[in-house]
Short mmCIF file of C-alpha atoms and ligand atoms in Angstrom, two decimals:
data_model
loop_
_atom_site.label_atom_id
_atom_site.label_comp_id
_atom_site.label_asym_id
_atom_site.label_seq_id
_atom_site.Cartn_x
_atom_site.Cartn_y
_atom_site.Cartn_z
CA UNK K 1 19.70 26.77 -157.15
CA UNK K 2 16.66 27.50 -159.44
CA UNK K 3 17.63 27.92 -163.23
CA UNK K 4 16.17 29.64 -166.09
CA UNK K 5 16.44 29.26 -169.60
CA UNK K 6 17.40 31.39 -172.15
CA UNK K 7 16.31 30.50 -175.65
CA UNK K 8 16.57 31.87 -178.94
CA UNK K 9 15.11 31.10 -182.25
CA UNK K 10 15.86 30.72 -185.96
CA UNK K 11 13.43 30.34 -188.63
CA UNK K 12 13.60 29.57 -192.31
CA UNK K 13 10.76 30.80 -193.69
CA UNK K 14 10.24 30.46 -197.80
CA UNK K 15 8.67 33.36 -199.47
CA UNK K 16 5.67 33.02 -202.08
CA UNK K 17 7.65 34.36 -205.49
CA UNK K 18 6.43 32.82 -208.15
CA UNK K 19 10.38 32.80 -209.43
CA UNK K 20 13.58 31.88 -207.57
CA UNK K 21 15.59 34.23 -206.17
CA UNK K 22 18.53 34.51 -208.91
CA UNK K 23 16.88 32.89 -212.11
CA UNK K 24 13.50 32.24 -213.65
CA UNK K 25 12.23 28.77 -212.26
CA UNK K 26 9.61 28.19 -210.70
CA UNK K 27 9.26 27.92 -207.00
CA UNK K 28 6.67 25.29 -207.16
CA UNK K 29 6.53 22.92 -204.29
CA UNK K 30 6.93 18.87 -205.50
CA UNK K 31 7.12 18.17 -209.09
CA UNK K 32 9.42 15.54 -210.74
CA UNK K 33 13.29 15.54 -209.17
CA UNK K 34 15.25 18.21 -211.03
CA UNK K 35 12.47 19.63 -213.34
CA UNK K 36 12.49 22.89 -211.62
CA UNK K 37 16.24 24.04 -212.49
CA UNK K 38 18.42 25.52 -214.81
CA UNK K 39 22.17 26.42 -215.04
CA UNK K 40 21.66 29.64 -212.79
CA UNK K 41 20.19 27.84 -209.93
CA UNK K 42 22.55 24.79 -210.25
CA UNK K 43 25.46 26.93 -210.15
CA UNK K 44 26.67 26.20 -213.13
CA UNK K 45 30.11 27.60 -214.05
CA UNK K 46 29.50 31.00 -215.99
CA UNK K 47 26.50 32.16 -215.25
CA UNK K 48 25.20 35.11 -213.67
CA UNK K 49 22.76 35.61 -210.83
CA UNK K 50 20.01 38.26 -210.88
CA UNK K 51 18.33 39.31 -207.79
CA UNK K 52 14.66 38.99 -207.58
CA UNK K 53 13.09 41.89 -207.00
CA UNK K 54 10.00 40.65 -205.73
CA UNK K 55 12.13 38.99 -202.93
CA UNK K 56 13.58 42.29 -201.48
CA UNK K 57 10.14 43.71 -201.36
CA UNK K 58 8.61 40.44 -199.53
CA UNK K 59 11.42 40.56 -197.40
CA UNK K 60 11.22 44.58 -196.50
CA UNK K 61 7.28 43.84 -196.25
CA UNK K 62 7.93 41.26 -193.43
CA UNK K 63 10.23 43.21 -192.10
CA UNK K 64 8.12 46.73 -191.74
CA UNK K 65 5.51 44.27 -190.41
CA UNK K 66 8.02 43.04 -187.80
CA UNK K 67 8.85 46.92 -186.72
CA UNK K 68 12.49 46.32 -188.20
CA UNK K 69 14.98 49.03 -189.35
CA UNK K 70 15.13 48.82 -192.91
CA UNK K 71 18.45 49.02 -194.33
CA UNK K 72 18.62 51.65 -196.99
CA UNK K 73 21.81 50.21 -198.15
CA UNK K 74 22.47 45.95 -198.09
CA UNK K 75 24.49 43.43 -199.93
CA UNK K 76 24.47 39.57 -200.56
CA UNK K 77 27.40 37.13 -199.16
CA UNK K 78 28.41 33.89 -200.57
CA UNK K 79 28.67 31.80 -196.95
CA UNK K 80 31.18 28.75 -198.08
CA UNK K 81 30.90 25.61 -197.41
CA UNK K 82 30.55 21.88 -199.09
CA UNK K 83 27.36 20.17 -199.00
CA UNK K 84 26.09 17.76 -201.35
CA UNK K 85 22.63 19.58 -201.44
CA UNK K 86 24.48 22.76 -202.19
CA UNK K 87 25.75 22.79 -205.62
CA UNK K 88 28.05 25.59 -205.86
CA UNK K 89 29.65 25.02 -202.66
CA UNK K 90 28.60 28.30 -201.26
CA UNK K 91 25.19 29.88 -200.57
CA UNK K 92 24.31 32.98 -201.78
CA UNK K 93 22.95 34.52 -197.95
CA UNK K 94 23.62 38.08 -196.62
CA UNK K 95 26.57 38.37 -193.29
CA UNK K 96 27.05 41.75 -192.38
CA UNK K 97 24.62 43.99 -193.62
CA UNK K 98 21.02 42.31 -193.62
CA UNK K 99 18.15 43.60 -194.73
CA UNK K 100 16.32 44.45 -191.77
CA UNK K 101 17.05 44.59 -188.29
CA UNK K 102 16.04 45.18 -184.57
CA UNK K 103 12.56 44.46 -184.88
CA UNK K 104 10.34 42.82 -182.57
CA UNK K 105 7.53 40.85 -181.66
CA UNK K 106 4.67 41.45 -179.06
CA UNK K 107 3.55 38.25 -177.33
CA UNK K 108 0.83 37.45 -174.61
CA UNK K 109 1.96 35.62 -171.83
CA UNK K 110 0.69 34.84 -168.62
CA UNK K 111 2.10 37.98 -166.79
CA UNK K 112 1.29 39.83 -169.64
CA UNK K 113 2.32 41.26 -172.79
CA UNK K 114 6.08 40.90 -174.27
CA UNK K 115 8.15 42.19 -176.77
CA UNK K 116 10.78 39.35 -178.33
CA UNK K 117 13.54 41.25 -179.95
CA UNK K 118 14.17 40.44 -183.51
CA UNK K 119 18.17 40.58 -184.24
CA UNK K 120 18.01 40.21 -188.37
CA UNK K 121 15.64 39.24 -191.32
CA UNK K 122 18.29 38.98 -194.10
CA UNK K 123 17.42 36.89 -197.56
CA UNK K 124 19.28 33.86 -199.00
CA UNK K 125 18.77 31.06 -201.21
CA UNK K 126 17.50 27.57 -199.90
CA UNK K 127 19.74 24.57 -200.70
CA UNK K 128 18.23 21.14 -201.97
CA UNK K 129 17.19 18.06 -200.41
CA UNK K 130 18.73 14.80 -200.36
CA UNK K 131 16.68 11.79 -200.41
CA UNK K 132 17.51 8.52 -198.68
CA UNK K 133 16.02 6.03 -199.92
CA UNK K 134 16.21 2.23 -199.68
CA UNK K 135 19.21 2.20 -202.78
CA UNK K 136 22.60 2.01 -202.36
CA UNK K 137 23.40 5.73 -202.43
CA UNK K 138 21.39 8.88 -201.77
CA UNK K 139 19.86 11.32 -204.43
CA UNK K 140 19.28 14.86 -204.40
CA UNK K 141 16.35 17.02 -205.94
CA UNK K 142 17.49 20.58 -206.48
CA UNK K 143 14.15 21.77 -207.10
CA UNK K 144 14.44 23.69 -204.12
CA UNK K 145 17.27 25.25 -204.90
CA UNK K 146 17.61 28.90 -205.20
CA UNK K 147 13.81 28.88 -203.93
CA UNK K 148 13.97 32.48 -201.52
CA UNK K 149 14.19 32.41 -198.22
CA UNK K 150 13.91 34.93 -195.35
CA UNK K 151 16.05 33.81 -192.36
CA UNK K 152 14.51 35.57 -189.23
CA UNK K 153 16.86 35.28 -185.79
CA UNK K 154 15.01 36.24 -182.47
CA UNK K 155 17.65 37.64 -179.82
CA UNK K 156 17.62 35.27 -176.46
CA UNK K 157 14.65 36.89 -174.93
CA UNK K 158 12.33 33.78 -174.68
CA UNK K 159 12.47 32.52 -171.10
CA UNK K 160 9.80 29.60 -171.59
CA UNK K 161 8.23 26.24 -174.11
CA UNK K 162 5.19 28.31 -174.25
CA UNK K 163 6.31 31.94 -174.98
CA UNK K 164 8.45 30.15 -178.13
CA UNK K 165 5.44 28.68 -179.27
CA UNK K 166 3.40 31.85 -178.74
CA UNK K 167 6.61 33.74 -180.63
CA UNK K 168 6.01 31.24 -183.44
CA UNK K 169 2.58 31.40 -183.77
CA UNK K 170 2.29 35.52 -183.85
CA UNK K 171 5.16 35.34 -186.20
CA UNK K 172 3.41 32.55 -188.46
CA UNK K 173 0.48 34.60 -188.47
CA UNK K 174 1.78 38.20 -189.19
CA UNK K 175 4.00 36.49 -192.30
CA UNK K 176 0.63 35.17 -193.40
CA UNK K 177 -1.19 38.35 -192.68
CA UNK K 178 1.58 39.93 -194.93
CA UNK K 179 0.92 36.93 -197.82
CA UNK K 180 4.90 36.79 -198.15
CA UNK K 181 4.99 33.19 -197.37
CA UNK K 182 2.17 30.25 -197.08
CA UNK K 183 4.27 28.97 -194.07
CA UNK K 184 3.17 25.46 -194.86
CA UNK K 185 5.34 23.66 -192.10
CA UNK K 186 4.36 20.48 -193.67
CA UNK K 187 5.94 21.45 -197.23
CA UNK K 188 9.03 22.60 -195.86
CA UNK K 189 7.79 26.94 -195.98
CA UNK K 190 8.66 27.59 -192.68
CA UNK K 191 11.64 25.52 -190.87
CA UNK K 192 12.94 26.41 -186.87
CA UNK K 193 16.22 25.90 -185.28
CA UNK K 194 16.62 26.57 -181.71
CA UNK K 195 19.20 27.37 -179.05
CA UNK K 196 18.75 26.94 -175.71
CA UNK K 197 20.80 27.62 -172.31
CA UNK K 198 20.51 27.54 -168.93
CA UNK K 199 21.49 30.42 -166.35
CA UNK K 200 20.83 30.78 -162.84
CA UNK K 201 17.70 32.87 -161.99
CA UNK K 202 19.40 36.77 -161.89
CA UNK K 203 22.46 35.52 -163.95
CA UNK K 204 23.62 38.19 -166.83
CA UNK K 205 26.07 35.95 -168.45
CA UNK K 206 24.81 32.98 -170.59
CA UNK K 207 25.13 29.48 -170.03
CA UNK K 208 26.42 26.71 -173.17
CA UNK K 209 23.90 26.32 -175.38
CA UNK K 210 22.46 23.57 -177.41
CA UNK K 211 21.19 23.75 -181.10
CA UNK K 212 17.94 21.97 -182.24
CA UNK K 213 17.65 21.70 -185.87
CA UNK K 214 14.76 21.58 -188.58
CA UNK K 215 11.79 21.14 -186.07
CA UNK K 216 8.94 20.96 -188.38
CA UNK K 217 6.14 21.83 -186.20
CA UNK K 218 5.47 24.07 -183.06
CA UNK K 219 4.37 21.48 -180.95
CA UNK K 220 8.02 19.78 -181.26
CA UNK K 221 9.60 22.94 -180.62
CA UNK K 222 7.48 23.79 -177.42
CA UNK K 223 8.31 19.79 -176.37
CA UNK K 224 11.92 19.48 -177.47
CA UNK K 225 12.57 22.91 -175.27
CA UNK K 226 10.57 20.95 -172.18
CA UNK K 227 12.85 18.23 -172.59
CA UNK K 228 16.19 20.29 -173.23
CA UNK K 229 15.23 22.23 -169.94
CA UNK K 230 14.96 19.23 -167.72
CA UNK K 231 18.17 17.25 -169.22
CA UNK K 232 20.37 20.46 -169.06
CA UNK K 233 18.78 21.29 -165.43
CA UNK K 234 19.49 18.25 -164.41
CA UNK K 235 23.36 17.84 -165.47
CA UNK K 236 23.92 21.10 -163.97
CA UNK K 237 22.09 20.21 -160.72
CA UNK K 238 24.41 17.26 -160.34
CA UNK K 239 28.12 19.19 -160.83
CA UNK K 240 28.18 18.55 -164.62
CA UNK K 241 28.40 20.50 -167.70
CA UNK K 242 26.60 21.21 -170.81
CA UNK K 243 29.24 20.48 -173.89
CA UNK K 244 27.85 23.00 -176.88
CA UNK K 245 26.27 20.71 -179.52
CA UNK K 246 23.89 20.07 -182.37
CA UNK K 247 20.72 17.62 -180.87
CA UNK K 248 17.86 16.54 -182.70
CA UNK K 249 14.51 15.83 -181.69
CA UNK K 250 13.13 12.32 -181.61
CA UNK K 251 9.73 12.66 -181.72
CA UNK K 252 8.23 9.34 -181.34
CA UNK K 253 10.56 8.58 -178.05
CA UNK K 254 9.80 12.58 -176.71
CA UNK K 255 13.95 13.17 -176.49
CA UNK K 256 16.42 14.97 -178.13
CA UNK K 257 19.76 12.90 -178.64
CA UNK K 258 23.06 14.18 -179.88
CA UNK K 259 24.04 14.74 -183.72
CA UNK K 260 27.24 17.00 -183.48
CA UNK K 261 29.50 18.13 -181.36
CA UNK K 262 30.44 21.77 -182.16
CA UNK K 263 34.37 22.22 -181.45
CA UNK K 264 34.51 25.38 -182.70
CA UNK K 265 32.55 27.99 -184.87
CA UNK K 266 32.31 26.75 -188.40
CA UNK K 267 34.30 29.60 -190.44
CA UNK K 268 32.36 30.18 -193.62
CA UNK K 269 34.46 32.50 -194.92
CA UNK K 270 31.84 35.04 -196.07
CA UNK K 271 32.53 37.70 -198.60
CA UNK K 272 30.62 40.01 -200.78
CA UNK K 273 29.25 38.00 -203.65
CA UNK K 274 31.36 40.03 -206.17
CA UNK K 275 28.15 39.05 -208.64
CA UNK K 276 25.74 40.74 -207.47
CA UNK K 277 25.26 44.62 -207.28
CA UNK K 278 24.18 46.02 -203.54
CA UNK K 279 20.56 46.44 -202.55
CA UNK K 280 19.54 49.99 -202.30
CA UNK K 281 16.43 50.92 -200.79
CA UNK K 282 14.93 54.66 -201.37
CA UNK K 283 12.54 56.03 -199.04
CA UNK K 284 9.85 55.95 -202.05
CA UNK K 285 10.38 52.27 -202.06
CA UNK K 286 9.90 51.50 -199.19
CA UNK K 287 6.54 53.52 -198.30
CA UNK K 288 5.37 51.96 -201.54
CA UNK K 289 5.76 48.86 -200.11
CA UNK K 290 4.31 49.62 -196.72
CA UNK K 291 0.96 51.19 -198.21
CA UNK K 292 0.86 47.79 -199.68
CA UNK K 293 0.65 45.84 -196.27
CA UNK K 294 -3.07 44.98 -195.46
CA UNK K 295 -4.59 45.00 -192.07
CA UNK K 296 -2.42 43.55 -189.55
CA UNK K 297 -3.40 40.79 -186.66
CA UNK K 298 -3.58 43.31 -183.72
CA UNK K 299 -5.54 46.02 -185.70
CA UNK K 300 -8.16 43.52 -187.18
CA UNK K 301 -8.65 42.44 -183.38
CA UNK K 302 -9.13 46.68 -182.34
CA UNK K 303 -11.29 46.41 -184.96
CA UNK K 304 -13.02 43.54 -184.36
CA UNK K 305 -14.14 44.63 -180.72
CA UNK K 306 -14.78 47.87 -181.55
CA UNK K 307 -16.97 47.18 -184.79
CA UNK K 308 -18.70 44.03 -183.49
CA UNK K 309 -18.53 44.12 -180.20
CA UNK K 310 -17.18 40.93 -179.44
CA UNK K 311 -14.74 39.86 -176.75
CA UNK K 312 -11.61 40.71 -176.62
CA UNK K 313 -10.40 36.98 -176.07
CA UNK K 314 -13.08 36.06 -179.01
CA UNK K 315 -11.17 38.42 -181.58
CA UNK K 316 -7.41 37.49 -180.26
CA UNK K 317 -8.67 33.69 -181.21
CA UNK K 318 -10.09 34.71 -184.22
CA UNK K 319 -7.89 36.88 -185.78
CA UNK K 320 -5.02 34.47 -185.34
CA UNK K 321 -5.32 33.34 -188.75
CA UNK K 322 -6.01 35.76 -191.53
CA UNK K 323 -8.34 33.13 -193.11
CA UNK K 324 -10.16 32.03 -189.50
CA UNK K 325 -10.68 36.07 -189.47
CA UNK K 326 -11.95 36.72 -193.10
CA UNK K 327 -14.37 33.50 -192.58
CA UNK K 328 -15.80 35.12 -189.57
CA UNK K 329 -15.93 38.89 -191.09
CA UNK K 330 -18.24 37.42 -194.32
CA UNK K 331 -20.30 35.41 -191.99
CA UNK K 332 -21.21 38.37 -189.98
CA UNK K 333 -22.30 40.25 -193.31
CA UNK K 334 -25.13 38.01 -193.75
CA UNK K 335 -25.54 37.29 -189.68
CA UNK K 336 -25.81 39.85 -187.47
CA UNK K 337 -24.96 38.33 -184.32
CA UNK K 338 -21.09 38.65 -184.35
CA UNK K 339 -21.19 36.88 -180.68
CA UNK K 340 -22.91 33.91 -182.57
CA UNK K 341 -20.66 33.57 -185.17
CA UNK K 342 -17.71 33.65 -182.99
CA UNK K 343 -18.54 31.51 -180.72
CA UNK K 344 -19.03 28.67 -183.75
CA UNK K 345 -15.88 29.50 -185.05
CA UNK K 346 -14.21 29.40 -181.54
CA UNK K 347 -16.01 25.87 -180.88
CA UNK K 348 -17.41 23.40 -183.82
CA UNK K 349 -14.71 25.03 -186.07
CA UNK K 350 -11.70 25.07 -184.18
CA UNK K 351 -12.76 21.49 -182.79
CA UNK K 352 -12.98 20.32 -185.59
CA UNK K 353 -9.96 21.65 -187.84
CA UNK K 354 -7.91 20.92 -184.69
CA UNK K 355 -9.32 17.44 -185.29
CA UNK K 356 -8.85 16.63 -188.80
CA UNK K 357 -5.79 18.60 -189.15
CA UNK K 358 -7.47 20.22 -192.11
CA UNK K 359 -6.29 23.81 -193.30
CA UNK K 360 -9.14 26.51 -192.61
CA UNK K 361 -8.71 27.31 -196.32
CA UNK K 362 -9.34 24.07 -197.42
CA UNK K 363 -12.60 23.75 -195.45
CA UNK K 364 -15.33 23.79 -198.05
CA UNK K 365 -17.73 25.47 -195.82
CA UNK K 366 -18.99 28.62 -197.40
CA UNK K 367 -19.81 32.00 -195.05
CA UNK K 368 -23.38 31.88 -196.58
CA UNK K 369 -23.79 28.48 -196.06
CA UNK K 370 -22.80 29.54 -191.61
CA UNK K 371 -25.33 32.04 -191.97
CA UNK K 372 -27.84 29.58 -193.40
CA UNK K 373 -27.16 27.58 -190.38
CA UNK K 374 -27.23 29.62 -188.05
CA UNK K 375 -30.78 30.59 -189.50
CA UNK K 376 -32.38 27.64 -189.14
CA UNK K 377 -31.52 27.34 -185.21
CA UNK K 378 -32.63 30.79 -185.04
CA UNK K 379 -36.52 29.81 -187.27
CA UNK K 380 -36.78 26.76 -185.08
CA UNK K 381 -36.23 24.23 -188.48
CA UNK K 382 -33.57 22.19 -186.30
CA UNK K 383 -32.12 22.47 -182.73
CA UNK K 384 -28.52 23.63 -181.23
CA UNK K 385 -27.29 20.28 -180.89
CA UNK K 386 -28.27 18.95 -184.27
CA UNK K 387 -26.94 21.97 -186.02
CA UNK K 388 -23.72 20.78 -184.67
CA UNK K 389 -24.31 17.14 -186.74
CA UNK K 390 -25.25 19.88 -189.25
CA UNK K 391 -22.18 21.74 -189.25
CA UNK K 392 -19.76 18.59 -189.05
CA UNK K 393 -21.60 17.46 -192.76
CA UNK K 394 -20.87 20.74 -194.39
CA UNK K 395 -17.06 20.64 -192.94
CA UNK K 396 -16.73 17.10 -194.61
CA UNK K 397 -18.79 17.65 -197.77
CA UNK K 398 -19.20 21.25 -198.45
CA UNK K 399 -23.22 20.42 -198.82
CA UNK K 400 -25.61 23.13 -197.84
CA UNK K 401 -26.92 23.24 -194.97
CA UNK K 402 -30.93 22.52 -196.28
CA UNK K 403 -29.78 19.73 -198.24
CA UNK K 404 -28.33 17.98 -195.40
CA UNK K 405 -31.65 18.40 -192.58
CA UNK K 406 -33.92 17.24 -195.79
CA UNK K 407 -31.85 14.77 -196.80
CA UNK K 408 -31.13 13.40 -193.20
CA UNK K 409 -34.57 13.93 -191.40
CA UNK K 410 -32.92 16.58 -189.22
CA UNK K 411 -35.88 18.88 -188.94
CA UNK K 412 -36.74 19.90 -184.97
CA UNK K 413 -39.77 17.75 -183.56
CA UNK K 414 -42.22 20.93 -182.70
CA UNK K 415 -45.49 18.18 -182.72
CA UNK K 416 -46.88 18.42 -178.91
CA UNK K 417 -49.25 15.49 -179.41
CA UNK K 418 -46.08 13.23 -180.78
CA UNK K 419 -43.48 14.99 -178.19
CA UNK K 420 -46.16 14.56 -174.92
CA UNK K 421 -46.50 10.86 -175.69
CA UNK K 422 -43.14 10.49 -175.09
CA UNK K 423 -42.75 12.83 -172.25
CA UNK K 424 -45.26 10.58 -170.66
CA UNK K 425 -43.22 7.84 -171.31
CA UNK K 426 -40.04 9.07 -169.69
CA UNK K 427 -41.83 10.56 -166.66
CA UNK K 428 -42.95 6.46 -166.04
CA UNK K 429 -39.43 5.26 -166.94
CA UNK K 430 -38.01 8.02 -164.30
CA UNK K 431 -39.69 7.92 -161.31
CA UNK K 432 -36.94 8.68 -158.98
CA UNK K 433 -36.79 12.12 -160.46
CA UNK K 434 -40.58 12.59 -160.56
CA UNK K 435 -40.22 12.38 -157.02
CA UNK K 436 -36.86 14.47 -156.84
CA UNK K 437 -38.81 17.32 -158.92
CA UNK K 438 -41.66 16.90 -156.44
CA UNK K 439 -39.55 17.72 -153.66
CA UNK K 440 -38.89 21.13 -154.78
CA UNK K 441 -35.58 19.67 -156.79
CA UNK K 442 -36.35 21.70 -159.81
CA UNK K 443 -33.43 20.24 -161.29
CA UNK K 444 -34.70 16.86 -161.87
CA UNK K 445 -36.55 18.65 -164.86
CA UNK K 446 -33.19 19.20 -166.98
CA UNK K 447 -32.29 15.47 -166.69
CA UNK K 448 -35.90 14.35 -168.03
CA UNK K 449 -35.84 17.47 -170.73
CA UNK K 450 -32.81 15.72 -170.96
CA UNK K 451 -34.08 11.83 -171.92
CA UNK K 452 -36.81 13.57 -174.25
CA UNK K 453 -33.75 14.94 -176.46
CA UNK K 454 -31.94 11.37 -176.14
CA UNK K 455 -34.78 9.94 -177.35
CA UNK K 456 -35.39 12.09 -180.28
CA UNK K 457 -31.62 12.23 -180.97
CA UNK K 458 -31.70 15.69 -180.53
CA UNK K 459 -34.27 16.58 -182.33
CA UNK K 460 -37.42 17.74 -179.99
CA UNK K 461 -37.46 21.40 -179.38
CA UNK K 462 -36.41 22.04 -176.25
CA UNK K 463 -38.22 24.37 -174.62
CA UNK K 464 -41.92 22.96 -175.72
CA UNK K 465 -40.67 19.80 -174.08
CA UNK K 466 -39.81 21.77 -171.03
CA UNK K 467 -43.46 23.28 -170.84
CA UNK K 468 -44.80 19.34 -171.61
CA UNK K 469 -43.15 17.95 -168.71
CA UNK K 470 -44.10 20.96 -166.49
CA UNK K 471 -47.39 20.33 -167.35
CA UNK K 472 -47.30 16.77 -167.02
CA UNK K 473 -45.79 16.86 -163.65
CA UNK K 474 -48.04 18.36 -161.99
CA UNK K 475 -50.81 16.18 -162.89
ZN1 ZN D 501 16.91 28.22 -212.07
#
């Protein structure tokens, strides 16, 4: 029997207010344990919540930019249950009535585009963290308490590893797009749970699922679901049974291993927070806040291959990331070959913050400073490949691109008397294509055009070389 997988996701994603949801602290990431609180956010007995309203319009911004139903009328829950990191012993979340629902997302996937249906995007408060360190006990920091969050549940529509990482990464990118949340995976901004089950291929009903929990990067996600697909295959396969449970993902072995067993569904015993008023949401509100949403991903890429003609692939890549796309958009001001630009961006830039692991915004390269570069292939001052050494300086320093060929001796070699003597040189070292190129193997030219650059590191020009060792050759 051949199986498929139905999988659903569930992110946390922490939205940029510079306040909390329900009080005035900040929202910070880090600082000292337990500096960023106060009796509101600690749930200290007789105080009052107020709702943010910066959160309800970050959340209906996301949500427009997700093509969600806005609810014009919503209200908050307290969800109850006991948790060290959760000092009131409740969380302020909404149940019935979220803020936006049925939206959806439009993948690419191998056979094409999808929509993945978006169920809710409701707002709640994040709980704190515990810290385990090497003492006796553990400690909690409730700096992150009462930060906002915006809980966004796909329905079950993702069938494979890669479409949920494709989900996550258009999602990740239109919450950016929308600046509601820096998504920093690394600080905690945006968190995924998953649920995955197995089905027979054609099946309508659902198989039991598992729960994966706090996966703080895509890459675990896509690999957690790969493994969750073969070990629940597998079981099935041979008679058994999936029991519905809470795994987590060990990253270092490449497994996911049990945490909980679920018996039943936790009851949380919502009900309305009787502190809080309901949200209302007019119909000036709301268009307010969508004539505030900037350019989104698929438009910018319209755009993109409409205004600067550059591949439709090329301008999916790069508008990806808002900051990848603004990068490219002020290079082409000063450089007008778009397919130029893009195809640095694409290759030495990608390469290289794929590399390092270094955010696009914190690359100190300046758009001038690419068109400068770009330049100087273009007047012959230095060659393809060493504008690629180039390049690599100004994404570790942040130096201009002059400063580093002067300081570095980078400058193309266009002397014919200095490049000929060593053309001569090679052509003695290489007989064995001296005769291939003699045959009529006009190849044999690239490899010595090729020895030239090795022995100029790069930095002989090319094509003069070319016309030396034509020259030479035939002698
Ligand atoms: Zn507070």
């Amino acid at each position: 029997m051949k199986y498929e997988a139905v999988i659903g996701l569930e992110v946390h994603v922490e939205l940029s207010t510079k306040t909390k949801i329900f009080c005035s602290c900040t929202t910070e990431f880090g600082g000292e344990p337990n500096t960023h609180v106060c009796p509101v956010c600690l749930g200290l007995p007789g105080t009052l919540p107020v709702l943010n309203k910066k959160v309800v319009e970050f959340a209906v911004k996301a949500g427009i930019a997700l093509n969600c139903e806005i609810a014009q009328f919503s209200k908050l829950d307290r969800k109850n249950y006991f948790y060290p990191d959760l000092p009131k012993a409740y969380q302020i979340s909404q149940y019935d009535l979220p803020l936006c629902k049925n939206g959806y997302v439009e993948i690419e996937t191998s056979e094409g585009k999808k929509k993945i249906g978006l169920t809710r995007l409701h707002i709640e408060e994040d709980a704190g963290k515990l810290m385990h360190e090497n003492l006796e006990g553990s400690l909690v920091d409730y700096n992150r308490t009462g930060v906002p969050l915006a809980e966004i549940v796909s329905e079950p529509d993702i069938r494979t590893p890669e479409e949920a990482y494709e989900y996550l990464t258009k999602l990740k990118s239109i919450l950016e797009y929308c600046e509601v949340s820096d998504c920093k995976m690394q600080e905690g901004s945006l968190r995924v749970d998953t649920n995955i089950s197995m089905r027979p291929v054609g099946a309508k009903e659902f198989g039991t699922k598992t729960e994966l929990k706090n996966l703080n990067s895509f890459k675990a996600v896509q690999r957690s679901l790969e493994y969750e697909i073969k070990r629940q295959t597998k079981v099935l396969e041979e008679g058994g049974s999936i029991t519905q449970e809470t795994r987590r993902w060990n990253d270092q072995k490449g497994i996911t291993e049990i945490m909980r067993s679920k018996e039943e569904a936790n009851d949380y015993r919502y009900f309305p927070d009787p502190d809080l008023v309901p949200i209302i949401i007019t119909n000036e509100w709301k268009e307010e806040i969508e004539k505030s949403l900037p350019e989104m991903p698929h438009h910018k890429k319209e755009r993109f291959i409409s205004q600067y003609g550059i591949p439709e692939y090329d301008a999916n890549v790069i508008t990806s990331s808002k900051a990848l796309a603004g990068f490219f958009e002020k290079c082409v001001m000063e450089y007008s070959s778009a397919k130029t630009v893009s195809n640095w961006v694409m290759g030495e830039m990608m390469r290289l913050l794929k590399e390092t692991g270094v955010d696009i915004e914190d690359v100190p390269i300046k758009p001038h400073q690419m068109a400068v570069l770009l330049k100087l292939i273009d007047n012959g001052t230095i060659t393809g490949t060493i504008a690629k050494t180039v390049f690599e300086e100004m994404f570790n320093t942040g130096k201009d691109p002059e400063k580093i060929v002067e300081e570095k001796g980078l400058k193309q070699m266009d002397n014919e008397d200095e490049l000929r003597e060593i053309a001569v040189r090679i052509i003695k070292e290489n007989p064995k294509s001296v005769e291939d190129f003699k045959n009529g193997k006009d190849k044999a030219i690239g490899y010595l055009v090729g020895q030239v650059m090795k022995a100029t590191k790069g930095k002989a020009n090319p094509q003069i070389v070319n016309n030396i060792l034509r020259e030479e050759l035939v002698k």
